[in-house]
XYZ file of C-alpha atoms in Angstrom:
375
model
C 0.000 0.000 0.000
C 1.216 3.507 -0.767
C 2.117 5.672 2.248
C -0.508 8.320 1.429
C -3.242 5.694 1.196
C -1.964 4.170 4.431
C -2.323 7.551 6.151
C -5.838 8.183 4.885
C -7.121 4.741 5.852
C -5.607 5.214 9.298
C -7.190 8.614 9.975
C -10.506 7.259 8.670
C -10.258 4.581 11.379
C -9.743 1.743 8.959
C -6.924 -0.793 9.077
C -4.331 -0.318 6.298
C -1.578 -2.829 5.500
C 0.538 -1.624 8.436
C 0.683 1.115 11.058
C 2.098 4.334 9.511
C 5.446 5.567 10.849
C 6.634 9.127 11.466
C 9.974 10.554 12.618
C 10.557 13.430 15.069
C 14.112 14.074 16.259
C 16.582 16.500 17.743
C 19.329 17.652 15.439
C 22.060 15.770 17.323
C 20.175 12.457 17.329
C 19.580 12.886 13.608
C 23.261 13.555 12.921
C 24.297 10.551 15.021
C 22.003 8.259 13.040
C 22.933 9.801 9.706
C 26.647 9.348 10.385
C 26.137 5.790 11.666
C 24.415 4.902 8.394
C 27.115 6.648 6.368
C 24.588 8.911 4.702
C 25.557 12.250 3.215
C 22.852 14.880 3.543
C 22.392 18.520 2.504
C 24.192 21.090 4.593
C 22.008 22.748 7.168
C 22.489 26.346 8.262
C 21.515 26.503 11.922
C 21.142 29.853 13.674
C 18.340 29.520 16.188
C 14.917 28.292 17.150
C 13.274 28.864 13.770
C 16.236 27.906 11.609
C 15.582 25.463 8.812
C 17.309 22.114 8.538
C 16.842 19.327 6.065
C 16.353 15.640 6.718
C 18.028 13.178 4.378
C 15.597 11.475 1.999
C 17.760 8.359 2.125
C 17.458 8.255 5.911
C 13.669 8.666 5.824
C 13.403 5.798 3.354
C 15.649 3.620 5.516
C 13.251 4.149 8.445
C 10.133 3.482 6.316
C 8.743 6.914 7.222
C 5.389 7.541 5.528
C 5.418 11.357 5.699
C 7.243 14.202 4.012
C 7.128 17.774 5.279
C 6.826 21.169 3.669
C 6.891 24.426 5.584
C 6.709 28.160 5.206
C 10.081 29.903 5.252
C 11.477 32.778 7.242
C 11.279 36.020 5.255
C 14.317 36.361 2.995
C 15.256 39.804 4.277
C 15.513 38.663 7.886
C 18.939 38.306 9.491
C 19.177 37.092 13.108
C 20.529 39.766 15.424
C 22.585 39.109 18.586
C 21.107 40.286 21.885
C 23.075 41.355 24.996
C 22.468 38.030 26.769
C 24.084 36.101 23.918
C 20.833 34.940 22.373
C 19.786 35.573 18.790
C 16.703 37.608 17.987
C 14.321 35.776 15.680
C 11.936 37.250 13.149
C 9.212 37.643 15.789
C 11.525 39.625 18.121
C 11.942 36.928 20.780
C 15.454 35.693 21.524
C 16.783 32.157 21.890
C 20.066 30.369 22.351
C 21.231 26.781 22.271
C 21.065 25.186 25.723
C 21.838 21.489 25.595
C 20.082 20.119 22.525
C 17.360 22.754 22.313
C 17.189 26.390 21.345
C 15.537 27.836 24.443
C 13.746 31.176 24.500
C 15.619 33.566 26.783
C 14.300 36.966 25.718
C 10.607 37.925 25.666
C 9.631 41.149 23.859
C 6.323 41.442 25.740
C 7.815 40.750 29.165
C 7.548 44.362 30.364
C 4.196 45.198 28.788
C 1.578 46.416 31.254
C -1.129 47.741 28.942
C -3.354 46.185 26.303
C -2.451 49.002 23.915
C 1.207 47.971 23.960
C 0.255 44.536 22.679
C -2.137 45.882 20.073
C 0.463 48.324 18.727
C 3.231 45.712 18.473
C 4.282 45.228 14.847
C 4.536 41.687 13.502
C 6.570 40.941 10.387
C 4.487 40.848 7.217
C 2.790 37.441 6.706
C 2.343 38.269 3.007
C 6.057 38.658 2.292
C 6.299 36.553 -0.911
C 9.726 35.194 0.022
C 8.074 33.083 2.735
C 6.653 30.835 0.048
C 9.642 30.875 -2.295
C 9.823 27.353 -3.724
C 7.324 26.005 -1.188
C 4.460 25.501 -3.632
C 6.789 23.764 -6.060
C 7.999 21.364 -3.366
C 4.470 20.607 -2.149
C 3.285 20.004 -5.723
C 6.239 17.694 -6.354
C 5.596 15.690 -3.189
C 1.894 15.374 -3.975
C 2.123 14.570 -7.671
C 5.443 12.748 -7.996
C 5.691 10.797 -4.725
C 3.315 8.567 -2.782
C 4.016 10.041 0.664
C 1.520 11.787 2.902
C 2.380 15.490 2.735
C 2.437 17.396 6.034
C 2.614 21.185 6.138
C 3.295 23.711 8.854
C 3.973 27.403 9.166
C 7.320 28.477 10.594
C 7.064 30.809 13.559
C 3.728 31.421 15.292
C 3.263 28.105 17.056
C -0.227 28.400 18.450
C -2.121 30.916 20.536
C -0.885 30.058 24.027
C 2.474 28.914 22.660
C 3.197 32.189 20.890
C 1.930 34.462 23.640
C 3.452 32.562 26.566
C 6.490 30.709 25.288
C 7.878 33.234 22.832
C 6.548 36.695 23.597
C 5.588 37.106 27.284
C 7.246 34.263 29.189
C 5.248 31.368 30.632
C 5.386 32.481 34.259
C 4.125 35.994 33.557
C 1.501 34.802 31.087
C 0.019 32.288 33.526
C -0.201 35.012 36.170
C -1.841 37.280 33.583
C -4.538 34.668 32.951
C -5.679 35.064 36.562
C -4.728 38.622 37.507
C -4.804 40.448 34.166
C -7.095 38.424 31.894
C -7.595 41.495 29.706
C -3.859 41.583 28.989
C -3.654 37.813 28.454
C -6.609 37.957 26.066
C -5.016 40.788 24.099
C -1.863 38.690 23.720
C -3.840 35.655 22.600
C -5.902 37.736 20.173
C -2.728 39.170 18.695
C -1.281 35.662 18.330
C -4.561 34.237 16.995
C -4.840 36.846 14.242
C -1.247 36.211 13.197
C -1.825 32.449 13.090
C -4.911 32.902 10.908
C -3.032 35.180 8.516
C -0.001 32.896 8.295
C -2.187 29.868 7.614
C -4.095 31.873 4.995
C -0.891 32.631 3.109
C 0.338 29.045 3.437
C -2.872 27.203 2.594
C -3.831 29.453 -0.300
C -0.545 28.445 -1.918
C -0.180 24.761 -0.997
C -3.417 23.594 0.626
C -4.473 21.533 -2.389
C -1.295 19.457 -2.096
C -1.413 18.740 1.643
C -2.806 15.749 3.490
C -2.159 17.085 6.964
C -1.297 20.350 8.745
C 0.669 20.511 11.994
C -0.307 23.022 14.672
C 1.270 23.511 18.090
C -0.105 24.730 21.419
C 1.297 23.199 24.609
C -1.297 22.835 27.359
C 0.316 20.305 29.692
C 3.369 19.164 31.622
C 4.392 15.807 33.061
C 1.873 15.849 35.898
C -1.033 17.973 34.730
C -2.327 20.982 32.840
C -0.578 24.353 32.755
C -3.961 25.993 33.353
C -7.263 24.786 34.766
C -9.901 23.364 32.416
C -12.172 26.289 33.279
C -9.528 28.860 32.317
C -8.861 26.993 29.077
C -12.559 26.822 28.222
C -13.176 30.462 29.090
C -10.130 32.114 27.524
C -8.425 29.769 25.065
C -10.831 27.282 23.501
C -12.901 29.627 21.328
C -9.744 31.264 19.989
C -8.271 27.925 18.966
C -11.568 27.058 17.298
C -11.410 30.215 15.186
C -7.968 29.226 13.893
C -8.881 25.604 13.174
C -12.260 26.467 11.656
C -10.458 28.784 9.252
C -8.009 26.002 8.350
C -10.816 23.525 7.697
C -12.697 26.110 5.644
C -9.684 26.851 3.449
C -8.660 23.199 3.058
C -11.533 20.882 4.056
C -9.615 17.754 3.068
C -6.621 18.533 5.300
C -6.373 16.821 8.683
C -5.180 18.897 11.648
C -2.358 17.308 13.642
C -2.211 19.046 17.018
C 0.879 18.920 19.242
C 0.631 19.450 22.966
C 3.045 18.007 25.467
C 2.081 16.467 28.752
C -0.865 15.283 30.789
C -3.731 16.776 28.814
C -6.403 14.036 29.016
C -8.999 16.302 30.713
C -8.944 18.593 27.658
C -9.109 15.951 24.928
C -12.909 16.323 24.485
C -12.359 20.069 24.048
C -9.632 19.513 21.465
C -12.005 17.295 19.524
C -14.602 20.090 19.742
C -12.240 22.688 18.259
C -11.456 20.507 15.244
C -8.360 18.454 16.090
C -8.143 15.284 13.971
C -4.797 13.858 15.104
C -3.304 14.241 18.598
C 0.446 14.245 19.232
C 2.642 13.182 21.034
C 0.778 10.945 23.565
C 3.525 10.921 26.202
C 2.962 7.540 27.889
C 4.586 8.411 31.233
C 2.644 11.652 31.687
C -0.155 11.483 34.257
C -3.429 10.128 32.896
C -2.063 9.385 29.416
C -2.564 5.616 29.530
C -2.754 4.403 25.939
C -5.426 1.767 26.567
C -7.718 4.252 28.312
C -7.208 6.924 25.650
C -8.057 4.490 22.859
C -11.180 3.289 24.657
C -12.432 6.808 25.393
C -11.436 8.712 22.260
C -10.313 6.207 19.635
C -13.436 6.606 17.534
C -12.969 10.382 17.293
C -9.186 10.901 17.196
C -6.127 9.469 15.532
C -3.181 9.157 17.922
C 0.313 10.128 16.770
C 3.423 9.303 18.819
C 3.307 7.184 21.947
C 6.830 5.720 21.986
C 8.424 6.457 25.351
C 11.568 8.595 25.233
C 11.984 9.138 28.972
C 12.983 5.557 29.730
C 12.814 3.154 26.801
C 14.649 5.270 24.229
C 16.949 6.842 26.825
C 20.307 5.442 27.902
C 18.451 3.285 30.445
C 16.461 1.294 27.900
C 17.588 -1.809 26.047
C 16.829 -3.174 22.597
C 14.404 -5.585 24.266
C 12.693 -2.615 25.922
C 12.282 -0.999 22.508
C 10.527 -4.073 21.117
C 8.304 -4.343 24.183
C 7.379 -0.663 23.882
C 6.383 -1.082 20.247
C 4.290 -4.125 21.205
C 2.575 -2.156 23.976
C 1.669 0.891 21.874
C 0.481 -1.074 18.855
C -1.629 -3.417 20.977
C -3.157 -0.458 22.813
C -3.663 2.059 20.008
C -3.613 0.459 16.568
C -6.658 -1.827 16.477
C -9.192 -0.497 13.993
C -6.714 2.046 12.627
C -6.326 5.481 14.152
C -2.664 5.196 15.197
C 0.522 6.635 13.690
C 3.580 5.272 15.479
C 6.220 7.879 16.300
C 8.348 8.990 19.246
C 6.473 10.784 22.018
C 8.403 13.969 21.206
C 11.799 14.478 19.542
C 14.286 11.611 19.785
C 17.147 12.669 22.050
C 20.867 12.241 21.394
C 21.201 9.519 24.047
C 19.017 7.284 21.854
C 21.634 5.226 20.038
C 21.408 4.690 16.286
C 20.985 0.973 16.925
C 17.907 1.570 19.085
C 16.398 4.004 16.600
C 16.835 1.504 13.774
C 15.333 -1.252 15.908
C 12.365 0.955 16.736
C 11.496 1.533 13.089
C 12.434 -1.900 11.757
C 10.488 -3.737 14.446
C 7.508 -1.371 14.176
C 7.275 -1.948 10.417
C 7.009 -5.706 11.075
C 4.922 -5.650 14.243
C 2.497 -3.096 12.811
C 1.414 -5.282 9.906
C -2.351 -5.824 9.782
C -4.143 -7.951 10.786
C -2.492 -7.397 14.147
C -1.305 -10.480 15.970
């Protein structure tokens, strides 16, 4: 079966020939695997959180990955600027620097704002800058018409309403306080982020929507042990804004499935995410509180496709063995894959301590174990 057909049968809750596979990784884990396999790949120019890097096609084929990605670019005229703390300012005026394996945000342009007017008057870069889509339509058209892979798109930059306002612009601690003490300010920040997300998706989907099978969106709502805000706060202040963004996406590209990323223990909000138009939920962190795969499948498996699930905190870490990897694949497939509705992938980005041998075993074993009918 062709990968694109495999994806569509899966999200329609039918059983394809095997469980689809996807690949999320940190840059270092990718380089370790690439070098282990002796693969040469295009040079990547890395400068910060929103820098673009390319994954080797040969490596994706070796892992039997069913998806290929296409994304909006940073505006051509943008050049990252150094900030006094050593971070680099991105196009959206936040600053980040490499800490460990991740580019962490260290400068927040809205951190000192006290008035709604300051947020409203803040100038975003122009979503309609034509350089953002330079070559993007051509790539999406090529992937759709000349390959059999499921094509996944995403915009580069404004990652969600809460994500943009809290993580990049205000700072999580201040934003969470704003939700309770200054809801007017928090709402202004979310409205500003929401309008940008709608405009960016408009530009992106009007160019490539016809070639996409899936669109990734991001908005973290959880951590390891619970939600970052109460369900009531989410439902009062966040939910209707997310719905506006996702309704607009579905209106512009009705055939495109929305793949929503949120870390953590978010089970109490899953019915709400279904309400706002989420089709596929990622990353299903199995060790987060309340994220038991069997329970999630029983409660929501007829309404959602699950994406992710493979434990990185133990199994794919330095602690886990090859046998643990096989057992983890068995567990997730048995829990999530019956009747379709499961895309096997790591439950976030593979870390550098995951050895190339374990990564290869994960994908090789999953391709065999995930064959339907499931045993």
